Short mmCIF file of C-alpha atoms and ligand atoms in Angstrom, two decimals:
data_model
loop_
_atom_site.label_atom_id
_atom_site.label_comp_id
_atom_site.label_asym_id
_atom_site.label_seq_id
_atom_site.Cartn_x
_atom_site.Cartn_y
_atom_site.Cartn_z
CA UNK A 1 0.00 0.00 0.00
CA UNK A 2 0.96 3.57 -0.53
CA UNK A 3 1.37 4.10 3.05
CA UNK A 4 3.97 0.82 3.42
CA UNK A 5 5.83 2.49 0.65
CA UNK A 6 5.76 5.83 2.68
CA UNK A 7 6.80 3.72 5.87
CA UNK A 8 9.73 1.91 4.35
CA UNK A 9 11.11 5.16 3.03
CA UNK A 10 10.82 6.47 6.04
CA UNK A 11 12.54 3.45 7.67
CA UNK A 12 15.23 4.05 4.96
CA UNK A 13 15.74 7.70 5.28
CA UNK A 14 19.23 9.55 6.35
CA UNK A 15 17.17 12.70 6.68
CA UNK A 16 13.61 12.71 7.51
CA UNK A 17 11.50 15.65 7.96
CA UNK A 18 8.36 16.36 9.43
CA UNK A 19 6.31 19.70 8.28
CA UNK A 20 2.54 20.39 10.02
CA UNK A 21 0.17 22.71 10.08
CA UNK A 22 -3.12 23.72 12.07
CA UNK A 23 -5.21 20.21 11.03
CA UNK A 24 -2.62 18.35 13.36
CA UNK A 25 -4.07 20.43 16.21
CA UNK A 26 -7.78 20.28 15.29
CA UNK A 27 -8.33 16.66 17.05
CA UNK A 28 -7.20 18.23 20.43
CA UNK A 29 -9.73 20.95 19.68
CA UNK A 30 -8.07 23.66 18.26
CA UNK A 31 -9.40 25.28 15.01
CA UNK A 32 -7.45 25.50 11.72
CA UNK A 33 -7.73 28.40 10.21
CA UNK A 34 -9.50 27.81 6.51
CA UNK A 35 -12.34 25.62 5.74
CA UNK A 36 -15.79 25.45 7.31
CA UNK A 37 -15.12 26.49 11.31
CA UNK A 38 -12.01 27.95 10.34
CA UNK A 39 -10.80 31.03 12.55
CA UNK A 40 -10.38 32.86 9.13
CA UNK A 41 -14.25 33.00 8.65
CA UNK A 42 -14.97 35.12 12.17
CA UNK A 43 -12.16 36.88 11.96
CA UNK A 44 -10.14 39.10 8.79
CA UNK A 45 -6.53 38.42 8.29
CA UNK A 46 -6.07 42.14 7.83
CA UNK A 47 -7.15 42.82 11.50
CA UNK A 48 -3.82 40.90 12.49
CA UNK A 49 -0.95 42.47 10.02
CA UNK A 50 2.47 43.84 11.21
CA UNK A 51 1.56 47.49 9.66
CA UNK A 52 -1.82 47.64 11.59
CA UNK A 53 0.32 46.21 15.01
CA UNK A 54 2.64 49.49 14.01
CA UNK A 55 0.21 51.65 13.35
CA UNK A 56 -2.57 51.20 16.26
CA UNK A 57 -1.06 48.51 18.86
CA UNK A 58 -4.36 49.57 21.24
CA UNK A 59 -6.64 48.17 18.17
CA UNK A 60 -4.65 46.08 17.23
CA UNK A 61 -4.49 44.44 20.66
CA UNK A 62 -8.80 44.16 21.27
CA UNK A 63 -9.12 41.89 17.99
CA UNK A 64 -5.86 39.68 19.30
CA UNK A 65 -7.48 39.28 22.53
CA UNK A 66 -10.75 38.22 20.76
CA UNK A 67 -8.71 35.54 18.37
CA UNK A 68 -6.54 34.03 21.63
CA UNK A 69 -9.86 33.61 23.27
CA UNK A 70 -11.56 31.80 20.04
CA UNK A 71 -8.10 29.47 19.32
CA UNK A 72 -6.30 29.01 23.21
CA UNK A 73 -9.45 29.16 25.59
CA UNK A 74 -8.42 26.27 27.83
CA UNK A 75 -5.81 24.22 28.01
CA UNK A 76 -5.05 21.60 24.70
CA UNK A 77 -3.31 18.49 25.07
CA UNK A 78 -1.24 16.94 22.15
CA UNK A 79 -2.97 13.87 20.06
CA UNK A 80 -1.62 10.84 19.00
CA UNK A 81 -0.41 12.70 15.80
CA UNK A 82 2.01 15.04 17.74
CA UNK A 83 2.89 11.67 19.98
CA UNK A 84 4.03 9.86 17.15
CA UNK A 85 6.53 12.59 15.66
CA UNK A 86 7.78 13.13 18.79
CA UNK A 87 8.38 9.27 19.27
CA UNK A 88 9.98 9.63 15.58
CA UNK A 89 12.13 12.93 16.81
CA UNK A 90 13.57 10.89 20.06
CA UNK A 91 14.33 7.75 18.12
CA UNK A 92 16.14 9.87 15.18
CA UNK A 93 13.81 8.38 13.39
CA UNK A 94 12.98 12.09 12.25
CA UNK A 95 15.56 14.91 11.85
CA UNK A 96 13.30 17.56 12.87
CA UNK A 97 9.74 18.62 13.01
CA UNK A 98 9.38 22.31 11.11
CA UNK A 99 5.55 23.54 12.04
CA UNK A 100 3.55 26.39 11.22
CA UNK A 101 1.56 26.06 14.26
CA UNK A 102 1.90 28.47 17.16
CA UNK A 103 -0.29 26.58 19.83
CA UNK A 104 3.26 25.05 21.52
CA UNK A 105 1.40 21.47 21.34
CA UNK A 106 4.61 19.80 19.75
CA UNK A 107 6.97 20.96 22.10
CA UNK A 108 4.87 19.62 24.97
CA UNK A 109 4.15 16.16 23.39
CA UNK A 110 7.72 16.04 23.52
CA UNK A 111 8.13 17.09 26.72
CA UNK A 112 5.72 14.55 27.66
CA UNK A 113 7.61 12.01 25.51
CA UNK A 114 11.36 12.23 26.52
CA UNK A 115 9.83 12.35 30.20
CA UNK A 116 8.21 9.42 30.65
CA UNK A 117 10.09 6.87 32.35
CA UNK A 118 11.92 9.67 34.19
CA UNK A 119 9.44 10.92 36.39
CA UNK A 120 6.34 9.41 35.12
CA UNK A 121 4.74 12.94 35.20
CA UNK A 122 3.31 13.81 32.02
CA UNK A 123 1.91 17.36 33.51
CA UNK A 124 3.94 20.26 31.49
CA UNK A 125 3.11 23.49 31.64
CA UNK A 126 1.91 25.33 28.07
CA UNK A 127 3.43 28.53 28.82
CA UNK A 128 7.36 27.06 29.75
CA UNK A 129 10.00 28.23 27.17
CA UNK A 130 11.71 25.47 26.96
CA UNK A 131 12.89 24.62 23.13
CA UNK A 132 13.22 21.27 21.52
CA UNK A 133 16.33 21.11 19.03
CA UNK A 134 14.00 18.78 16.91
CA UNK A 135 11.21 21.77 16.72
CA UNK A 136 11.09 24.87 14.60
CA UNK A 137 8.24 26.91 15.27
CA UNK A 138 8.46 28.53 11.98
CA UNK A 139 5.14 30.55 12.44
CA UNK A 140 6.72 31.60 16.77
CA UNK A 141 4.38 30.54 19.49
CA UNK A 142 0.98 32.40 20.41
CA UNK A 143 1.25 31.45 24.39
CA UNK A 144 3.91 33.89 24.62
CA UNK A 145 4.55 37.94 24.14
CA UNK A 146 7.55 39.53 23.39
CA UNK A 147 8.17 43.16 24.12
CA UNK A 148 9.42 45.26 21.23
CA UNK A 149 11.73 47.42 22.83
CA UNK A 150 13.74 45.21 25.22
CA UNK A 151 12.76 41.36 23.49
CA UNK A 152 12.00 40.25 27.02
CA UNK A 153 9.51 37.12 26.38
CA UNK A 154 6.49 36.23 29.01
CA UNK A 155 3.48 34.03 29.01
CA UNK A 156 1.03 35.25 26.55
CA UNK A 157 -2.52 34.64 29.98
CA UNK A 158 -1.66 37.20 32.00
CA UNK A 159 -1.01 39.70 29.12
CA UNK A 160 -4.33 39.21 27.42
CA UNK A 161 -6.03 39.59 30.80
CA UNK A 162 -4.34 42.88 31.07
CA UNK A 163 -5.54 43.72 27.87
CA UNK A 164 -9.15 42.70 28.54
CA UNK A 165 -8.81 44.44 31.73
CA UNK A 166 -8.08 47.67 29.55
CA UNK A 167 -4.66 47.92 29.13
CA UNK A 168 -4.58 48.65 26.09
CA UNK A 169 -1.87 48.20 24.37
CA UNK A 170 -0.13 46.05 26.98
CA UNK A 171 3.31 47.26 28.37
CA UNK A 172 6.42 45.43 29.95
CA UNK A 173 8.21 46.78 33.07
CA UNK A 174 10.40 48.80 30.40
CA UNK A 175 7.87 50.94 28.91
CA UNK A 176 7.97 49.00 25.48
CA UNK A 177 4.75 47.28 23.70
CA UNK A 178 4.21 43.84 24.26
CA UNK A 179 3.76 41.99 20.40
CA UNK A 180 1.96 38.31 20.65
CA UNK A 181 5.21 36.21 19.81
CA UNK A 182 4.09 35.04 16.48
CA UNK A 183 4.77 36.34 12.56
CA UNK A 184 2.25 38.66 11.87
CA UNK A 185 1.01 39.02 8.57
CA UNK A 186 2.87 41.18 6.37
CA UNK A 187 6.21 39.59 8.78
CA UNK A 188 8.93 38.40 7.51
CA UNK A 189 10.01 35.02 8.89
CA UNK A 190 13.05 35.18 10.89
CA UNK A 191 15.93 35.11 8.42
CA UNK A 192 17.57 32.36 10.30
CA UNK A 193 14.51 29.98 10.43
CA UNK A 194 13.57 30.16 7.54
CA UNK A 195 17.20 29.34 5.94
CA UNK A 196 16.93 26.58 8.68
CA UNK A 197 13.37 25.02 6.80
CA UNK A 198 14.63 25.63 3.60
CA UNK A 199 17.59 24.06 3.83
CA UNK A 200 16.30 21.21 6.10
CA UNK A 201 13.80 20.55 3.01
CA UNK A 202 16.83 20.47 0.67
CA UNK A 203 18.92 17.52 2.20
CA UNK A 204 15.65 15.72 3.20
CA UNK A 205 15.16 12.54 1.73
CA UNK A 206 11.94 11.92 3.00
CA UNK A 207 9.53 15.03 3.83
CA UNK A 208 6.58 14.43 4.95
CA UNK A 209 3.70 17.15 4.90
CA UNK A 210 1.14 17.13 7.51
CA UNK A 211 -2.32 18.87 8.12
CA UNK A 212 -1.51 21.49 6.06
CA UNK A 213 -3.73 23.45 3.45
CA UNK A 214 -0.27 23.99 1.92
CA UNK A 215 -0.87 27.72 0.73
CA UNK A 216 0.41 29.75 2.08
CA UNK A 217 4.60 30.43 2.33
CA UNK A 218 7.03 29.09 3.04
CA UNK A 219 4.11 26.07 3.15
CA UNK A 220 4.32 25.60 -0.07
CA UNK A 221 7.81 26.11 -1.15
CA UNK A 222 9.08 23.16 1.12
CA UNK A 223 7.59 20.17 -0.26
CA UNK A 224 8.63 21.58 -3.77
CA UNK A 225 11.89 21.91 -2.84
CA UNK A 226 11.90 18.62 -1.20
CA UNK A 227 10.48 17.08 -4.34
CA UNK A 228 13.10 19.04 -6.36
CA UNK A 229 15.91 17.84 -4.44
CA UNK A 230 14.95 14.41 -5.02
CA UNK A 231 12.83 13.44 -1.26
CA UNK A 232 10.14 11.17 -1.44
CA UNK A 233 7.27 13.61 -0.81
CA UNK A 234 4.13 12.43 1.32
CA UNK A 235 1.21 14.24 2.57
CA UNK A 236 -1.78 13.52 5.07
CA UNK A 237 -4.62 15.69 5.15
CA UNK A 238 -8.37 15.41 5.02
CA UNK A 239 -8.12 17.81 1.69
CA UNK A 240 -6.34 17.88 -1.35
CA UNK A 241 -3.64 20.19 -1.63
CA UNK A 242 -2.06 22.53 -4.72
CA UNK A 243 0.96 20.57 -3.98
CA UNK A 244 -0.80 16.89 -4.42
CA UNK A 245 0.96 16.35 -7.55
CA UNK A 246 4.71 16.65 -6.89
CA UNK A 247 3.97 14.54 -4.04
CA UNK A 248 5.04 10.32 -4.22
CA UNK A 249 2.35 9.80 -1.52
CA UNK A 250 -1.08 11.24 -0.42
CA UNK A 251 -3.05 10.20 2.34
CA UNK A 252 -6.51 11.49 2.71
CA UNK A 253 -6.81 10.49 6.15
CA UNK A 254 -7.14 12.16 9.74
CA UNK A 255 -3.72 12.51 11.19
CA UNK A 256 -4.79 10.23 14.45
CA UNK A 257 -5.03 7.37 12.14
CA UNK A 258 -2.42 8.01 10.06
CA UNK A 259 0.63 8.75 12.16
CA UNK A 260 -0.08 5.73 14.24
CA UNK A 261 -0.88 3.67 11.28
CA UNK A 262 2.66 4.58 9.97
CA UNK A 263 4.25 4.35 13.34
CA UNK A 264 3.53 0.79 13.97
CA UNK A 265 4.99 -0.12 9.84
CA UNK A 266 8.01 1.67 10.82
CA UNK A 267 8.42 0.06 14.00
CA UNK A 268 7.56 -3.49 12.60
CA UNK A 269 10.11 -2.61 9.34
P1 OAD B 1 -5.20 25.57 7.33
O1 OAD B 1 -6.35 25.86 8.22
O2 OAD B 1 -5.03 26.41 6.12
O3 OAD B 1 -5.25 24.06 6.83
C1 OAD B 1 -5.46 22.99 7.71
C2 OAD B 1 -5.60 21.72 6.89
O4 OAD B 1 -5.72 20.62 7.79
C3 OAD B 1 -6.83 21.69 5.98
O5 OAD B 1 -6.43 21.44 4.65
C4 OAD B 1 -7.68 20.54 6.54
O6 OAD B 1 -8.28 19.75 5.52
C5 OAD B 1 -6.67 19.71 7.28
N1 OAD B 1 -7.20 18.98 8.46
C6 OAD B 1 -8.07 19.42 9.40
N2 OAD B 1 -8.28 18.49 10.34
C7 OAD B 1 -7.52 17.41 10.00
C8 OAD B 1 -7.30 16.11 10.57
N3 OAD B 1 -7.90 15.74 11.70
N4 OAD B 1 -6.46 15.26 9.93
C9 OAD B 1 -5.84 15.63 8.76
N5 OAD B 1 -6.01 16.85 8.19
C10 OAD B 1 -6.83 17.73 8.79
O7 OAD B 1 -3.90 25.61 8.27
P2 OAD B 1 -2.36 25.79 7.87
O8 OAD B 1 -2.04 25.11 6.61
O9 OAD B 1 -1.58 25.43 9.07
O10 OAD B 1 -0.41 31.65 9.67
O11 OAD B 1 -2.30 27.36 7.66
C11 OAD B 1 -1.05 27.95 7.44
C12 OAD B 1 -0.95 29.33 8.06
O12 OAD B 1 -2.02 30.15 7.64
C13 OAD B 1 -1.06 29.35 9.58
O13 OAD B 1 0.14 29.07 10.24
C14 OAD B 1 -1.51 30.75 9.86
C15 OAD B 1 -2.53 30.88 8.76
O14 OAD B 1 -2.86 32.16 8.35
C16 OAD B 1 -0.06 32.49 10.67
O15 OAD B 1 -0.67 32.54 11.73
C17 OAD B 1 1.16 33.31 10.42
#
């Protein structure tokens, strides 16, 4: 089956490389961004650019608080999905998971992973900065702020109830404006990362695309230059994708049957 053949190149692979996007996160409940309860249907894309953030942080700042409140009310677990790469990311069996997500849920299943048999705790805490070597949060991560002037970072909570109790915009202890730690639109990546993805995609030899609409960039640069480069190119969504056909596999499948479907073919391989 198509999803053996995606198993034993994985099994196979020097350089694996894992590359998600918001549908990994929708089976712990939070909500992708396009499609039918997509965020992008309640809310404009142009309320959240880097010029408007420049140009009226205090504005700027009431429709973030509304958008945190729709996509991080309450505290999300990771699935099986983000289990499995983490498993993968621990084992080398995967070089590194690039995602455009900014809800942190990778870098706790991975917490959660390289802990257990250490403590046997699996309780993490959303808002800790640890980073995973294996992660690139290409996209930065919404459960923190960063303040413009000085860079100091700090959990995103207390900040948005700040803002909702009307400090508007919200300030750090230095006077400068606190900025949600994420690329804005309009926001360049950070040079750096997005050499990192780019050239991570280049010397894959397996790069697998996950839960991802695939439209947006760098989104859908990487599995092209993946393909390009010679990878063995597989994707798993629930949709098609504009980059279906430079792709070896595609799995129209929910990414909590997938991932572990794949897991247990590597494992048995
Ligand atoms: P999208 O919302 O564009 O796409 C999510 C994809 O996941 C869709 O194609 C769904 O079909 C698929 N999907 C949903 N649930 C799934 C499931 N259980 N199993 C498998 N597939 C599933 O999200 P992204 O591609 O991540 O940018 O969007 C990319 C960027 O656009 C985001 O990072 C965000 C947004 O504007 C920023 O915030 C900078």
């Amino acid at each position: 089956s198509s999803l053996e053949h995606l198993a034993s190149s994985v099994d196979d692979a020097e350089t694996a490389v894992a590359f998600t996007g918001a549908g990994i996160s929708a089976p712990s409940g939070v909500p992708t961004f396009r499609g039918d309860d997509g965020v992008w249907d309640a809310f404009d894309e142009g309320q959240f650019t880097y010029g408007r953030f420049q140009r009226d942080p205090a504005g700027f700042w009431v429709d973030r608080v509304d958008l945190y409140r729709t996509m991080f009310d309450g505290e999300y677990e990771p699935n099986a999905a983000h289990d499995v790469l983490a498993e993968f990311a621990r084992d080398d069996v995967l070089e590194s998971v690039l995602t455009q997500n900014t809800d942190g849920l990778h870098a706790k299943a991975a917490t959660r992973t390289n802990s257990v048999g250490e403590t046997g705790e699996t309780e993490t805490d959303a808002n800790e900065f640890t980073t995973h070597e294996s992660i690139l949060e290409l996209h930065g991560n919404a459960r923190r702020v960063r303040c413009t002037d000085c860079g100091t970072r700090a959990a995103s909570d207390p900040i948005v109830e700040r803002a909702e109790d009307g400090e508007l915009p919200p300030r750090c202890e230095c006077g400068g404006i606190y900025k949600p730690d994420v690329v804005l639109f309009g926001e360049r990546l950070p040079k750096t990362v997005l050499q990192r993805a780019r050239s991570l995609a280049r010397e894959s030899d397996v790069f697998l695309a996950i839960g991802s609409s695939l439209v947006v960039e760098p989104a859908a640069s990487l599995p092209r230059i993946a393909a390009s480069n010679g990878a063995t190119v597989g994707i798993v969504n629930l949709e098609s994708t504009p980059v279906d056909s430079v792709a070896d596999v595609c799995l129209r499948d929910d990414v909590t049957t997938a991932l572990p479907r794949l897991q247990e073919l590597v494992d048995s391989a």
